[in-house]
Amino acid sequence: MAEVLIIGAGSWGTAVGVLAASAGNRVSLFARRPEFAAQLGEDRENKTFLPGVKLPDALEPTASLDDLERYDWCFCGVPTRFIREQFAPLGDRYPKSLPLVSLSKGIEQQTLQFPSQILHDCTKAEHLLTLSGPGHAEEVAVGRPASVVSAGDESRAQALAELVSTPTFRVYFSTDLKGVELCGAGKNVVAIAAGILDGLELGDSAKAALVARGLAEITRLGVAVGAEERTFSGLAGIGDLFVTCASRHGRNLAFGRRIGKGEKPEDIIESMEMVVEGYNTARGLRELARNAGVEMPICEEVCSVIYDGSDAREAVTRLMTRSLKAE
């Protein structure tokens, strides 16, 4: 039995807490607001972010980060743009040998860093990992089968897989931390584009082409920055991209669909309670690609629509009328 701390009581942080507890570990689920932590403990349910899922007895909500030394594992379930704000105050208090696992998917706009890099900046943790892939909190928390990937140094990635695997949650492991994190960031941007196509009612053929070409863009960038090409054809790559572009649970897909229906991006963001990671990631992904000299036309057009006010249908036309080339 391990002592597990999860910082961030959103949907995915809560779901991983449920999984870790179900796998036989003792879990502390940290919520930043004491009143929210108290409510979780009283209800034994996260009614705000994961309604309908009972919190196991082995999971205890908390609003304290005073005793970090007692934990064997720490997970970051904080959206990417809030990681630095949450973890920087821990600073020297964070035990350097305590493995730190990112559950976040995205790129910090100011630094172009991935979650594990931000976490290292803040804590100087010696062991950084990620847990990523096609797993929706709403499904895995109630025991629907899913498979994801843990990534980091091989021994700890394997240990992480063993920590949270259950009969319904299978975890493979990888040493390609960079590739897995890039997959997690890039797929959200492509999912926004997929949602836009849905909103415009352009059909399944268009969406299939978008997913295929979107994966090609992410893979090109990954290879250019030193990731392993095979990662992009696995669970973290095509697996996560598929579910994000197809699932009714996807916030990025829903965001794009509303754009396609004619709503303004800023109005949609204002109305959504949960974070749309792709909205905060697209600009950073575009800058990474430009810095690496990699063409990412889908990403460029998503940025033109969500940041610059371009017409969504015209963006599709620009993509379809680019110069012809070999696949």
XYZ file of C-alpha atoms in Angstrom:
327
model
C 0.000 0.000 0.000
C 1.362 3.402 -1.018
C 0.553 6.855 0.322
C -0.607 8.947 -2.648
C -1.184 12.702 -2.820
C -3.208 14.175 -5.670
C -3.050 17.958 -5.969
C -6.089 19.166 -7.866
C -9.633 17.954 -7.226
C -11.026 18.395 -10.723
C -12.582 15.590 -12.735
C -9.386 13.785 -13.747
C -7.595 14.296 -10.436
C -10.614 12.864 -8.639
C -10.899 9.952 -11.078
C -7.230 9.019 -10.669
C -7.699 9.266 -6.911
C -10.585 6.813 -7.145
C -8.446 4.486 -9.280
C -5.452 4.664 -6.944
C -7.658 3.946 -3.936
C -9.351 1.076 -5.780
C -5.904 -0.367 -6.496
C -5.257 -0.644 -2.750
C -3.526 2.640 -1.930
C -4.324 5.378 0.566
C -5.080 8.641 -1.211
C -5.186 12.272 -0.110
C -7.061 14.474 -2.603
C -6.017 18.108 -2.211
C -8.507 20.869 -2.950
C -7.242 24.427 -2.812
C -10.358 25.820 -1.148
C -10.905 24.418 2.368
C -14.673 24.678 2.017
C -14.556 22.561 -1.153
C -12.398 19.921 0.552
C -14.844 19.852 3.462
C -17.771 19.463 1.064
C -16.063 16.555 -0.690
C -15.538 14.859 2.649
C -19.120 15.424 3.724
C -20.741 14.338 0.446
C -18.214 11.564 -0.352
C -18.710 12.696 -3.939
C -17.309 15.428 -6.193
C -20.658 16.854 -7.226
C -19.036 19.754 -9.089
C -16.584 17.930 -11.358
C -17.371 14.203 -11.169
C -20.993 13.784 -10.061
C -22.385 10.346 -9.395
C -19.072 8.734 -8.393
C -18.732 7.671 -4.750
C -15.358 8.460 -3.186
C -13.799 5.279 -1.722
C -13.135 5.073 2.008
C -9.384 5.016 1.267
C -9.601 8.478 -0.340
C -9.544 11.455 2.004
C -10.085 15.039 0.792
C -7.725 17.599 2.326
C -6.864 21.289 2.104
C -3.411 20.868 3.659
C 0.000 20.397 2.037
C 1.929 20.572 5.297
C 3.288 17.019 5.484
C 4.672 16.166 2.045
C 7.360 13.856 3.454
C 4.851 11.142 4.288
C 3.830 10.479 0.687
C 5.252 7.905 -1.732
C 3.762 9.501 -4.869
C 2.461 12.938 -5.804
C 0.173 13.671 -8.764
C -0.541 17.045 -10.367
C -4.163 17.277 -11.482
C -4.066 21.040 -12.045
C -4.786 22.550 -15.504
C -1.540 23.512 -17.234
C -1.978 27.269 -16.983
C -2.400 27.028 -13.190
C 0.475 24.620 -12.440
C 3.073 27.282 -11.714
C 0.688 29.196 -9.450
C -0.071 26.035 -7.454
C 3.391 24.455 -7.243
C 5.792 27.412 -7.075
C 4.863 28.133 -3.427
C 5.897 24.578 -2.506
C 9.443 25.376 -3.638
C 12.046 23.988 -1.243
C 9.374 22.199 0.799
C 8.844 19.653 -1.951
C 10.853 16.455 -1.226
C 13.183 16.116 -4.219
C 12.991 12.300 -4.234
C 9.168 12.232 -4.225
C 8.028 11.109 -7.714
C 5.837 13.787 -9.302
C 3.312 12.675 -11.922
C 1.607 15.118 -14.277
C -2.001 14.457 -15.204
C -2.125 17.730 -17.151
C -2.114 18.165 -20.928
C -0.971 21.400 -22.492
C 1.779 23.956 -23.067
C 2.462 27.022 -20.952
C 2.113 29.995 -23.301
C 4.760 32.222 -21.724
C 7.546 29.604 -21.599
C 6.436 26.969 -24.160
C 7.066 24.369 -21.451
C 5.195 21.107 -20.992
C 3.686 20.248 -17.590
C 6.616 18.121 -16.392
C 9.029 20.954 -17.210
C 6.924 23.478 -15.288
C 6.763 21.101 -12.336
C 10.536 20.677 -12.369
C 10.998 24.447 -12.441
C 8.787 24.791 -9.383
C 9.906 21.854 -7.252
C 13.237 20.579 -8.640
C 11.749 17.098 -8.240
C 14.193 14.423 -9.392
C 11.594 12.046 -10.822
C 9.087 13.535 -13.290
C 6.487 11.398 -15.041
C 3.182 11.725 -16.843
C 0.054 9.597 -17.055
C -1.744 10.198 -20.328
C -3.892 8.629 -23.000
C -7.520 7.972 -23.951
C -9.166 7.930 -20.537
C -12.234 10.018 -19.728
C -12.742 10.674 -16.031
C -16.481 10.060 -16.328
C -15.843 6.547 -17.667
C -12.782 5.238 -15.848
C -14.082 6.311 -12.426
C -17.095 4.003 -12.799
C -15.076 1.024 -14.011
C -15.443 1.226 -17.770
C -12.347 -0.285 -19.425
C -9.545 2.044 -20.519
C -5.832 1.864 -21.313
C -3.348 4.712 -20.930
C 0.427 5.268 -20.785
C 2.794 6.191 -17.982
C 6.001 7.876 -19.159
C 9.273 8.753 -17.471
C 12.393 6.788 -16.596
C 11.663 3.117 -17.186
C 11.678 1.781 -13.628
C 9.433 4.497 -12.236
C 7.126 4.490 -15.258
C 6.633 0.771 -14.652
C 6.113 1.364 -10.924
C 3.513 4.019 -11.732
C 1.717 1.586 -14.035
C 1.599 -0.954 -11.228
C 0.408 1.674 -8.745
C -2.810 2.608 -10.552
C -3.630 -0.393 -12.753
C -6.856 -2.226 -11.966
C -8.825 -4.938 -13.804
C -10.553 -2.154 -15.765
C -7.675 0.335 -16.070
C -4.615 -0.990 -17.892
C -1.451 1.127 -17.933
C 1.383 0.604 -20.407
C 4.708 2.331 -19.774
C 7.117 4.339 -21.925
C 10.355 6.278 -21.625
C 9.244 8.918 -24.157
C 8.074 11.611 -21.734
C 8.456 14.370 -24.331
C 6.448 12.521 -26.969
C 3.633 11.554 -24.619
C 3.281 15.132 -23.355
C 3.305 16.529 -26.896
C 0.548 14.093 -27.879
C -1.535 15.235 -24.924
C -1.138 18.884 -25.862
C -1.558 18.569 -29.619
C -4.670 16.414 -29.640
C -6.685 19.097 -27.845
C -5.971 21.599 -30.607
C -7.007 19.123 -33.303
C -10.151 18.356 -31.289
C -11.160 22.018 -31.450
C -10.870 21.809 -35.242
C -12.922 18.598 -35.235
C -15.620 20.320 -33.215
C -15.672 23.218 -35.661
C -16.298 20.759 -38.505
C -19.135 19.213 -36.492
C -20.646 22.631 -35.873
C -20.433 23.474 -39.556
C -22.030 20.074 -40.354
C -19.332 19.217 -42.889
C -19.607 15.454 -42.460
C -17.612 12.399 -41.434
C -15.246 12.405 -44.412
C -13.983 15.862 -43.537
C -13.514 14.873 -39.909
C -11.620 11.702 -40.811
C -9.255 13.692 -43.021
C -8.760 16.240 -40.261
C -7.869 13.607 -37.656
C -5.402 11.904 -40.009
C -3.714 15.129 -41.055
C -3.785 16.452 -37.502
C -1.911 13.382 -36.309
C 0.606 13.883 -39.127
C 1.221 17.462 -37.946
C 1.740 16.445 -34.324
C 4.047 13.604 -35.367
C 6.179 15.895 -37.547
C 6.663 18.272 -34.659
C 7.407 15.427 -32.271
C 10.137 13.969 -34.457
C 11.624 17.448 -34.941
C 11.945 18.005 -31.187
C 13.369 14.568 -30.408
C 10.334 12.460 -29.521
C 9.954 8.842 -30.651
C 7.829 8.480 -33.785
C 6.140 5.291 -32.550
C 4.628 7.161 -29.593
C 2.278 8.980 -31.955
C 0.731 5.766 -33.276
C 0.058 4.468 -29.755
C -2.376 5.163 -26.944
C -1.008 8.629 -26.149
C -1.125 9.591 -29.831
C -3.842 8.232 -32.093
C -5.685 6.704 -29.131
C -6.114 9.964 -27.242
C -6.677 11.926 -30.449
C -9.487 9.601 -31.516
C -11.383 9.732 -28.230
C -10.969 13.501 -27.915
C -12.344 14.068 -31.422
C -15.227 11.632 -31.024
C -16.414 11.589 -27.430
C -19.430 13.435 -26.073
C -17.390 14.106 -22.908
C -14.774 16.238 -24.712
C -14.638 19.907 -23.705
C -12.363 20.863 -26.619
C -14.724 19.213 -29.097
C -17.716 20.961 -27.529
C -15.874 24.287 -27.643
C -15.117 23.872 -31.350
C -18.655 22.759 -32.118
C -20.056 25.937 -30.605
C -17.640 28.010 -32.700
C -18.859 26.181 -35.794
C -22.425 27.064 -34.797
C -21.496 30.745 -34.784
C -20.652 31.619 -31.173
C -17.622 33.756 -30.333
C -14.691 31.881 -28.732
C -14.333 34.330 -25.848
C -18.040 34.065 -25.003
C -17.856 30.277 -24.983
C -14.824 30.250 -22.680
C -16.615 32.606 -20.311
C -19.620 30.286 -20.150
C -17.744 27.008 -19.553
C -17.095 25.984 -15.957
C -14.263 23.574 -16.781
C -10.987 24.475 -18.504
C -10.686 24.069 -22.291
C -7.010 23.107 -22.469
C -6.816 23.412 -26.253
C -7.743 27.082 -26.104
C -4.775 27.786 -23.847
C -2.466 25.420 -25.766
C -2.951 26.336 -29.430
C -0.776 29.449 -29.390
C 2.057 27.644 -27.606
C 1.872 24.712 -30.018
C 2.036 27.108 -32.963
C 5.124 28.805 -31.521
C 6.855 25.485 -30.853
C 6.221 24.475 -34.468
C 7.479 27.760 -35.863
C 10.606 27.578 -33.701
C 11.250 24.049 -34.973
C 10.572 24.992 -38.607
C 7.634 22.572 -38.822
C 4.483 23.316 -40.830
C 1.253 22.827 -38.846
C -1.491 24.322 -41.035
C -4.374 22.936 -38.963
C -2.921 24.449 -35.811
C -2.354 27.741 -37.626
C -5.982 27.893 -38.752
C -7.308 26.990 -35.305
C -5.293 29.903 -33.925
C -6.636 32.218 -36.619
C -10.204 31.335 -35.636
C -9.980 31.306 -31.832
C -7.563 34.210 -31.364
C -7.855 36.409 -34.459
C -11.550 36.167 -35.259
C -11.208 34.443 -38.638
C -14.349 32.928 -40.114
C -14.397 29.172 -39.452
C -15.742 28.179 -42.863
C -13.126 30.312 -44.604
C -10.424 28.626 -42.501
C -11.609 25.246 -43.780
C -11.479 26.536 -47.353
C -7.900 27.738 -46.864
C -6.877 24.288 -45.653
C -8.603 22.563 -48.571
C -7.057 24.835 -51.213
C -3.430 24.640 -50.083
C -0.963 23.514 -52.752
C -1.172 19.799 -53.506
C 1.648 17.581 -52.253
C 2.623 13.979 -51.590
C 1.272 12.455 -48.403
